[in-house]
PDB file of C-alpha atoms and ligand atoms in Angstrom:
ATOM      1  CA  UNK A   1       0.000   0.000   0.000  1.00 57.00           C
ATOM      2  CA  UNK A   2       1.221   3.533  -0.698  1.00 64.00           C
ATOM      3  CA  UNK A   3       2.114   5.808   1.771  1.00 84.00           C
ATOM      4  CA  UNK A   4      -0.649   7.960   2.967  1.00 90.00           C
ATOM      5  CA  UNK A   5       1.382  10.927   2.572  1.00 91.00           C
ATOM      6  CA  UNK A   6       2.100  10.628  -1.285  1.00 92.00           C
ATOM      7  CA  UNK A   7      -1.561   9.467  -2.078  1.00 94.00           C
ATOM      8  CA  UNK A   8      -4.373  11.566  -3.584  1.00 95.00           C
ATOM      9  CA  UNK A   9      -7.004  13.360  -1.569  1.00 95.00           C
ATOM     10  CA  UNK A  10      -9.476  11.770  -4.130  1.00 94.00           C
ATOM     11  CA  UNK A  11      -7.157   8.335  -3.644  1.00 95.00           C
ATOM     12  CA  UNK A  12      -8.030   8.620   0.174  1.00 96.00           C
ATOM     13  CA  UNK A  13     -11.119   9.508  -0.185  1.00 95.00           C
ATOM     14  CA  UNK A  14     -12.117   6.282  -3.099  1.00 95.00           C
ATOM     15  CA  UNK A  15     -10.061   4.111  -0.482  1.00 95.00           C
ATOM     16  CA  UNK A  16     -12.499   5.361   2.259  1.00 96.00           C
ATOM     17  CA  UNK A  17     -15.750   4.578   0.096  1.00 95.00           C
ATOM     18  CA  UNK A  18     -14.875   1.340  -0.458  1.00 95.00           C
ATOM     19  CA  UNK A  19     -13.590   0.188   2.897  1.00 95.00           C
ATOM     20  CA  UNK A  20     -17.197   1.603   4.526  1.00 94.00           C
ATOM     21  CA  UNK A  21     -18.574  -0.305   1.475  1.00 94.00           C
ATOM     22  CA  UNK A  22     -17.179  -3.520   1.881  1.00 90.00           C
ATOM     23  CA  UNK A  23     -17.181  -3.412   5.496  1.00 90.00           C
ATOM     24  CA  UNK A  24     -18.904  -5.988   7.387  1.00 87.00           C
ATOM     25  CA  UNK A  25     -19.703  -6.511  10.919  1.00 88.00           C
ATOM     26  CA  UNK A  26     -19.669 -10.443  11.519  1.00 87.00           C
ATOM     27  CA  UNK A  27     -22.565 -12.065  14.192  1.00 90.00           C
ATOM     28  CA  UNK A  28     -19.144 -14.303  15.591  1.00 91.00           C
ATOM     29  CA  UNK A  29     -16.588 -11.042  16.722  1.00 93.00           C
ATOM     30  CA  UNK A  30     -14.306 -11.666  19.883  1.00 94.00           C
ATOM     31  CA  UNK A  31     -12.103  -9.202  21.745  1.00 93.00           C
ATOM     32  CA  UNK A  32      -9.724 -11.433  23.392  1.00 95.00           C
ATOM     33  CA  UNK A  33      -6.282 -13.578  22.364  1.00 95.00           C
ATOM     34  CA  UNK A  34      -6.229 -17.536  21.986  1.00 97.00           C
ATOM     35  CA  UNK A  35      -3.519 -18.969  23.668  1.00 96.00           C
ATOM     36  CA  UNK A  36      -2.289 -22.251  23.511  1.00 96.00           C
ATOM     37  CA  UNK A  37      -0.408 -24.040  26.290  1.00 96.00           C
ATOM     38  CA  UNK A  38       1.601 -26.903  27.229  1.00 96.00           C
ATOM     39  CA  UNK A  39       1.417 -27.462  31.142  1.00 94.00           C
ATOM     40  CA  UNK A  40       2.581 -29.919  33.751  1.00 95.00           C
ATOM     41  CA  UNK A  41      -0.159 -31.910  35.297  1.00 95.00           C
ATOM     42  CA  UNK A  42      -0.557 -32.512  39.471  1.00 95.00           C
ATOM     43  CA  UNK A  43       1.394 -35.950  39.517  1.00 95.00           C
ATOM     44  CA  UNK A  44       4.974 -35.249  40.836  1.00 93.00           C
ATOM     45  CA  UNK A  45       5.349 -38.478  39.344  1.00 94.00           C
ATOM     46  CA  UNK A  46       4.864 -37.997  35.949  1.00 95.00           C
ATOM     47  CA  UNK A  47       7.206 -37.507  33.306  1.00 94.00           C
ATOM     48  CA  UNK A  48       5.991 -34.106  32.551  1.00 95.00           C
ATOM     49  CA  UNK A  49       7.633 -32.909  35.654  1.00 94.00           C
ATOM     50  CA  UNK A  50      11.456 -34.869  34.817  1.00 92.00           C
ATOM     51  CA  UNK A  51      12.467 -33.843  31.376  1.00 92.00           C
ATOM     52  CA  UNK A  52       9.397 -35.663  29.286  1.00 93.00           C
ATOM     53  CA  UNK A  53       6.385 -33.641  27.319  1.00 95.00           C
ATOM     54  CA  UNK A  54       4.025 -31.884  29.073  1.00 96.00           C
ATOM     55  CA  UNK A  55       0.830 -32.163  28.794  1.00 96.00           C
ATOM     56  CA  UNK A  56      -1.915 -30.223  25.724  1.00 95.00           C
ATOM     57  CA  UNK A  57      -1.937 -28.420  24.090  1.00 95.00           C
ATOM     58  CA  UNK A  58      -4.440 -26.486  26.077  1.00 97.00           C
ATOM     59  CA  UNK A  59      -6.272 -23.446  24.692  1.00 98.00           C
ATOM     60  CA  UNK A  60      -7.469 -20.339  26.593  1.00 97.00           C
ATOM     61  CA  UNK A  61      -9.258 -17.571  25.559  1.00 96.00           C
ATOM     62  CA  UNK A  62      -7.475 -14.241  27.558  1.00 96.00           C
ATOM     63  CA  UNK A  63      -9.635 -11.279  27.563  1.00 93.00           C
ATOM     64  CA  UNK A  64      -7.980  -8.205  28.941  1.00 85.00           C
ATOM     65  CA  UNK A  65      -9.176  -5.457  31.015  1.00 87.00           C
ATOM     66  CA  UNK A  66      -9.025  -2.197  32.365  1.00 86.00           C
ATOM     67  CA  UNK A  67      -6.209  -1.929  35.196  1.00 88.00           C
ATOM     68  CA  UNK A  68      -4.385  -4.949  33.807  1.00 87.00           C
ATOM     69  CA  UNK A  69      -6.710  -7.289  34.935  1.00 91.00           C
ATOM     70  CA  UNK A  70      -7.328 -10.803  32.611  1.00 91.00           C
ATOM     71  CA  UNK A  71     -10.222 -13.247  32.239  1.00 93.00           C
ATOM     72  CA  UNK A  72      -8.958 -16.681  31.246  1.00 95.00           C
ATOM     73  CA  UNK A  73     -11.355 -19.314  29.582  1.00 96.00           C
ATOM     74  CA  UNK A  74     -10.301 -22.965  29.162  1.00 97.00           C
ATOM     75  CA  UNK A  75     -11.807 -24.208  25.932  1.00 97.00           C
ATOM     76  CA  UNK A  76     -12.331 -27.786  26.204  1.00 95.00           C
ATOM     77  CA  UNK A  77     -14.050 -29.055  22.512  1.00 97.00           C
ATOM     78  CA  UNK A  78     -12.392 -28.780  19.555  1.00 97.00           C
ATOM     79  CA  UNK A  79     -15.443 -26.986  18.285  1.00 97.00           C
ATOM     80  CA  UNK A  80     -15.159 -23.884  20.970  1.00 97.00           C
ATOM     81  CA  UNK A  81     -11.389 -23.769  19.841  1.00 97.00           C
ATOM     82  CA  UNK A  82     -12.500 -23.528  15.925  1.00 97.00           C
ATOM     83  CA  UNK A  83     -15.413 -20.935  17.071  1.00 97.00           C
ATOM     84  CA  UNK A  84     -12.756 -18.873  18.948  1.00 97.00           C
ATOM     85  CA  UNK A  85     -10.102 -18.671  16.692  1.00 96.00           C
ATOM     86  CA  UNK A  86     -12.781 -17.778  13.807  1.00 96.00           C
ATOM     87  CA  UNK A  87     -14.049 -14.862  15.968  1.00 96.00           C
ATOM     88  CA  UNK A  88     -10.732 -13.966  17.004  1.00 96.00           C
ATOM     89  CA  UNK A  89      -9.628 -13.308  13.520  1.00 96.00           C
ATOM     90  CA  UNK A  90     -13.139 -11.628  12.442  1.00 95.00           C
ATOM     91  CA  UNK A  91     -12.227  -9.323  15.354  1.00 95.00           C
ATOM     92  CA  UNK A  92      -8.480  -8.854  14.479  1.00 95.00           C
ATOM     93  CA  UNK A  93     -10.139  -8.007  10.527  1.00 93.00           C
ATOM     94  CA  UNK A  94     -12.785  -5.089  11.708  1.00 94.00           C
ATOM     95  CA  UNK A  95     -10.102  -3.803  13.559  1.00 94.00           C
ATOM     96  CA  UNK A  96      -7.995  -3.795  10.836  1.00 94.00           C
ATOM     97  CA  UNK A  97     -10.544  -1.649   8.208  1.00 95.00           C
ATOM     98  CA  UNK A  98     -11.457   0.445  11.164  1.00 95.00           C
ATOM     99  CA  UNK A  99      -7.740   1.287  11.441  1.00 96.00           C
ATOM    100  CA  UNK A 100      -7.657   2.496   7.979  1.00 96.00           C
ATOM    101  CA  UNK A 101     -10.197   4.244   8.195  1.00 96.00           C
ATOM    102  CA  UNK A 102      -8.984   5.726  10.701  1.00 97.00           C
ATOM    103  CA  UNK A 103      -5.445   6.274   9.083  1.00 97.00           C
ATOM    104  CA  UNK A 104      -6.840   7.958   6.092  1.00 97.00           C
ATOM    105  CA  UNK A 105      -9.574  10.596   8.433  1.00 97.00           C
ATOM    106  CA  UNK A 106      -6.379  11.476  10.182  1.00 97.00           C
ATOM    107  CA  UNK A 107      -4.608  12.160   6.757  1.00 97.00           C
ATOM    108  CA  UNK A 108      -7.401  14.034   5.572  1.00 97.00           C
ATOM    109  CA  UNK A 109      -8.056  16.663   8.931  1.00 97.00           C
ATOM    110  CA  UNK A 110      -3.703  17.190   8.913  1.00 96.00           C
ATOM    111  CA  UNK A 111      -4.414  18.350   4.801  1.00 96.00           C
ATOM    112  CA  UNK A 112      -7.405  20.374   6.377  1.00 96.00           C
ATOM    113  CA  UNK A 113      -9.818  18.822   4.306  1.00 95.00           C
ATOM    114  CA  UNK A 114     -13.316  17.697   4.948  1.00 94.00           C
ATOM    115  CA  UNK A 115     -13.666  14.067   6.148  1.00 92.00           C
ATOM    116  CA  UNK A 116     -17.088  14.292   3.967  1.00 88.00           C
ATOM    117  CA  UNK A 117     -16.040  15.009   0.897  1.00 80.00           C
ATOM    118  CA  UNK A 118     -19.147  18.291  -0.394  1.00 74.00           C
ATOM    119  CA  UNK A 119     -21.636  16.827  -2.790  1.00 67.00           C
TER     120      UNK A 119
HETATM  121 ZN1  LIG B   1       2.067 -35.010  33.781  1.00 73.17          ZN
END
């Protein structure tokens, strides 16, 4: 992609259009990060605590919040895993186009131009 900076006003603005026109909000969107961890079970016993594998992988869904607090979720069927990375990414994409929108609106105000283009 071409650096804000050297691109069109019109450019932006035809960029713009078609982001809010091709932009989507999906049902399945998920604010959080899947994680996916290998842990050592409760037998001292066991080879996972000497030098063998440990046990998973496990997934977890993290959400985050204010004053660096976390919510972790254990995801247990292979189905909840599929579901979460899916809405994972369908978050991580919105985010995305919102980000360029955002981009170009802040390009747009710094060449003091309308974020509407006049009709
Ligand atoms: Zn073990």
């Amino acid at each position: 992609m071409q650096p804000l900076k050297r691109t069109s006003t019109l450019a932006l603005r035809q960029r713009k259009a078609h982001l809010l026109g091709t932009f989507q909000l999906c049902p399945e969107l998920l604010h959080a990060s899947l994680i996916e961890r290998f842990l050592k079970c409760g037998k001292t016993n066991c080879r996972c605590h000497r030098d063998g594998p440990k046990h998973g992988p496990f997934f977890y869904l993290n959400r985050c919040f204010p004053k660096g607090q976390m919510q972790s979720l254990l995801l247990k069927s292979p189905s909840q895993i599929d579901q979460a990375r899916q809405s994972v990414a369908a978050y991580a994409q919105v985010q995305l186009v919102l980000d360029q929108i955002s981009q170009i609106n802040h390009e747009l105000l710094r060449r003091g131009e309308p974020l509407v283009a006049a009709s």
